[in-house]
Amino acid sequence: MGTVFVLPDLATSVAPWQNLPVGYRTLQVADYRTLVDASGDFEQLVAETVALVRQLPQPVTLVGHGFGAFLALTVATTQFGRLDRLVLVAPAYQTGSYRTKLTGLHLKGAGRFKTTALDKAVTLALYRTAAHRDLTNQLMHVQCRVDIFCGEQDRAHRQAATDLYHRLLEGHLTTVPQTGATLNEATLRAVGELLR
């Protein structure tokens, strides 16, 4: 059987991932509300996610988008041989200052976070504790196949995805045409076709 475990981005809706076609595997979308405590500590989130991944029926495919892609990559560096595949959408392997990551995020009203995984305060705290991290030296520990998706019109993520592709042992880069920084139907379709 196996499991596809999705780690969605914190600033986008969780709903599009609920219908991801995964073939004969079981689909499970991460509920950040149960994984993150009120302080929004990134290390605690990583520990909870690792514990959950170890309990899932093998083989496990991790799918991450945006912040979830960074979290999935962090988890993959510690799970030697336990992951079958890693699928990253708009990934990063380095986080800079949290202020640059939050451009526009702090301006959104609290009502905009009703469809996302967490509320605004915890999301901002989580970004803050995940700032200034670099996985460059840990990428050699990722021992599974890594499929990287980025948008053709998304320059920032495309550059990070290309850099990540060159640093991985078994990385595969797919550029989705007519796609920018936001998650859209074309990206979900491309990920779904890969997982079927």
Coordinates of C-alpha atoms in Angstrom, one line a residue:
M1 CA 0.0 0.0 0.0
G2 CA 2.1 2.9 1.3
T3 CA 1.3 6.4 2.3
V4 CA 1.4 9.8 0.6
F5 CA 1.9 12.4 3.4
V6 CA 1.3 16.0 2.3
L7 CA 2.8 19.0 4.1
P8 CA 1.0 22.0 2.6
D9 CA 2.2 25.6 2.7
L10 CA 1.2 27.6 5.7
A11 CA -0.1 30.6 3.7
T12 CA -2.3 28.7 1.2
S13 CA -5.5 26.7 1.5
V14 CA -5.3 23.0 2.5
A15 CA -8.4 22.1 0.5
P16 CA -6.7 21.5 -2.9
W17 CA -4.4 18.8 -1.5
Q18 CA -7.4 16.8 -0.1
N19 CA -8.3 15.5 -3.6
L20 CA -4.7 14.7 -4.8
P21 CA -4.8 11.4 -6.9
V22 CA -2.3 9.0 -5.3
G23 CA -3.3 5.7 -6.9
Y24 CA -3.3 2.7 -4.6
R25 CA -1.6 4.6 -1.7
T26 CA -3.3 6.2 1.3
L27 CA -3.4 10.0 1.2
Q28 CA -2.9 11.9 4.5
V29 CA -2.7 15.7 4.7
A30 CA -0.8 17.1 7.7
D31 CA -2.9 18.8 10.3
Y32 CA -0.5 21.5 11.6
R33 CA -2.9 22.3 14.4
T34 CA -2.0 18.9 16.0
L35 CA 1.7 19.1 15.2
V36 CA 2.4 22.7 16.3
D37 CA 2.1 23.9 19.8
A38 CA 1.0 27.5 20.7
S39 CA 4.6 28.8 20.7
G40 CA 5.0 27.9 17.0
D41 CA 8.5 26.4 17.4
F42 CA 10.0 25.0 14.2
E43 CA 12.2 22.4 16.0
Q44 CA 9.1 21.0 17.8
L45 CA 7.2 20.8 14.5
V46 CA 10.1 18.9 12.9
A47 CA 10.2 16.4 15.9
E48 CA 6.5 15.9 15.7
T49 CA 6.6 15.4 12.0
V50 CA 9.4 12.9 12.2
A51 CA 7.6 10.9 14.9
L52 CA 4.4 10.9 12.7
V53 CA 6.4 9.8 9.5
R54 CA 7.9 6.9 11.5
Q55 CA 4.4 5.6 12.4
L56 CA 3.0 5.8 8.8
P57 CA 2.6 2.6 6.8
Q58 CA 5.7 2.1 4.6
P59 CA 6.7 3.1 2.0
V60 CA 6.2 6.8 2.6
T61 CA 6.1 9.5 0.0
L62 CA 6.4 13.0 1.4
V63 CA 4.9 15.9 -0.6
G64 CA 5.7 19.4 0.5
H65 CA 4.7 22.8 -0.9
G66 CA 6.4 26.1 0.1
F67 CA 7.1 26.0 3.8
G68 CA 5.9 22.4 3.8
A69 CA 8.6 21.6 1.2
F70 CA 11.3 23.0 3.5
L71 CA 9.8 21.0 6.4
A72 CA 9.7 17.8 4.2
L73 CA 13.4 18.4 3.2
T74 CA 14.4 18.8 6.8
V75 CA 12.6 15.6 7.8
A76 CA 14.1 13.7 4.8
T77 CA 17.7 14.6 6.0
T78 CA 17.0 12.5 9.2
Q79 CA 15.0 9.6 7.7
F80 CA 17.8 7.5 6.1
G81 CA 16.1 4.9 3.9
R82 CA 12.6 5.3 5.4
L83 CA 11.3 7.5 2.6
D84 CA 10.4 6.1 -0.8
R85 CA 10.1 9.5 -2.6
L86 CA 10.1 13.2 -1.8
V87 CA 8.0 15.5 -3.9
L88 CA 8.7 19.2 -3.5
V89 CA 6.6 22.1 -4.9
A90 CA 8.2 25.6 -4.9
P91 CA 11.0 24.4 -2.5
A92 CA 13.8 26.0 -0.7
Y93 CA 16.7 24.5 1.2
Q94 CA 17.7 27.8 2.9
T95 CA 15.6 30.3 4.8
G96 CA 16.8 33.8 5.1
S97 CA 15.5 36.5 7.3
Y98 CA 11.9 35.8 8.3
R99 CA 10.9 39.3 7.3
T100 CA 11.8 38.7 3.7
K101 CA 9.7 35.5 3.8
L102 CA 6.8 37.3 5.3
T103 CA 6.6 40.0 2.6
G104 CA 2.9 40.6 2.4
L105 CA 2.0 37.9 4.8
H106 CA 1.8 40.1 7.9
L107 CA -0.5 42.5 5.9
K108 CA -3.1 39.9 5.4
G109 CA -6.1 40.1 7.7
A110 CA -6.7 37.3 10.2
G111 CA -9.8 36.3 8.2
R112 CA -7.6 35.3 5.2
F113 CA -6.1 32.5 7.4
K114 CA -9.4 30.7 8.0
T115 CA -8.8 28.3 5.0
T116 CA -5.1 27.8 5.9
A117 CA -3.6 25.3 8.3
L118 CA -2.9 27.6 11.2
D119 CA -4.0 31.0 12.4
K120 CA -2.0 34.2 11.7
A121 CA -0.1 34.5 15.0
V122 CA 1.2 30.9 15.0
T123 CA 2.1 31.1 11.3
L124 CA 4.2 34.2 11.9
A125 CA 5.8 32.6 15.0
L126 CA 6.6 29.5 12.9
Y127 CA 8.2 31.5 10.1
R128 CA 10.2 33.4 12.8
T129 CA 11.6 30.3 14.4
A130 CA 12.5 28.8 11.0
A131 CA 14.5 31.8 9.9
H132 CA 18.2 31.6 9.0
R133 CA 18.4 27.8 8.4
D134 CA 20.6 26.2 5.8
L135 CA 20.3 22.5 4.8
T136 CA 23.1 22.6 2.3
N137 CA 25.4 20.4 4.4
Q138 CA 22.6 17.9 5.2
L139 CA 21.4 17.3 1.6
M140 CA 23.8 14.4 1.2
H141 CA 21.7 12.5 3.7
V142 CA 18.6 12.6 1.4
Q143 CA 18.7 9.1 0.0
C144 CA 15.4 8.8 -1.8
R145 CA 14.3 10.1 -5.2
V146 CA 13.4 13.8 -5.1
D147 CA 11.0 15.3 -7.7
I148 CA 11.0 19.1 -7.7
F149 CA 8.3 21.1 -9.2
C150 CA 8.4 24.9 -9.9
G151 CA 6.5 27.3 -12.0
E152 CA 7.8 28.6 -15.3
Q153 CA 7.0 32.2 -14.3
D154 CA 8.2 32.0 -10.7
R155 CA 11.7 33.3 -10.8
A156 CA 12.6 33.1 -7.1
H157 CA 11.4 29.5 -6.6
R158 CA 12.8 28.4 -10.0
Q159 CA 16.3 29.5 -9.0
A160 CA 16.1 27.8 -5.6
A161 CA 14.7 24.6 -7.3
T162 CA 17.5 24.6 -9.8
D163 CA 20.1 25.0 -7.1
L164 CA 18.5 22.2 -5.1
Y165 CA 18.3 19.9 -8.1
H166 CA 22.1 20.3 -8.7
R167 CA 22.9 19.5 -5.1
L168 CA 20.9 16.3 -4.7
L169 CA 22.1 12.8 -5.5
E170 CA 18.8 11.8 -7.2
G171 CA 17.0 15.0 -8.0
H172 CA 14.5 15.5 -10.9
L173 CA 13.4 19.0 -11.8
T174 CA 10.0 19.6 -13.6
T175 CA 9.0 23.1 -14.7
V176 CA 5.2 23.6 -14.9
P177 CA 4.3 25.9 -17.7
Q178 CA 2.0 28.9 -17.1
T179 CA 2.5 28.7 -13.4
G180 CA 3.7 31.4 -11.0
A181 CA 4.3 31.3 -7.3
T182 CA 0.8 30.3 -6.3
L183 CA -0.5 26.7 -6.3
N184 CA -2.8 26.1 -9.2
E185 CA -4.6 23.3 -11.0
A186 CA -1.7 22.7 -13.4
T187 CA 0.7 22.1 -10.5
L188 CA -1.6 19.7 -8.7
R189 CA -2.2 17.8 -12.0
A190 CA 1.5 17.4 -12.6
V191 CA 2.1 16.2 -9.0
G192 CA -1.0 13.8 -9.3
E193 CA 0.3 12.3 -12.6
L194 CA 3.6 11.6 -10.9
L195 CA 2.0 9.9 -7.9
R196 CA -0.4 7.7 -9.8

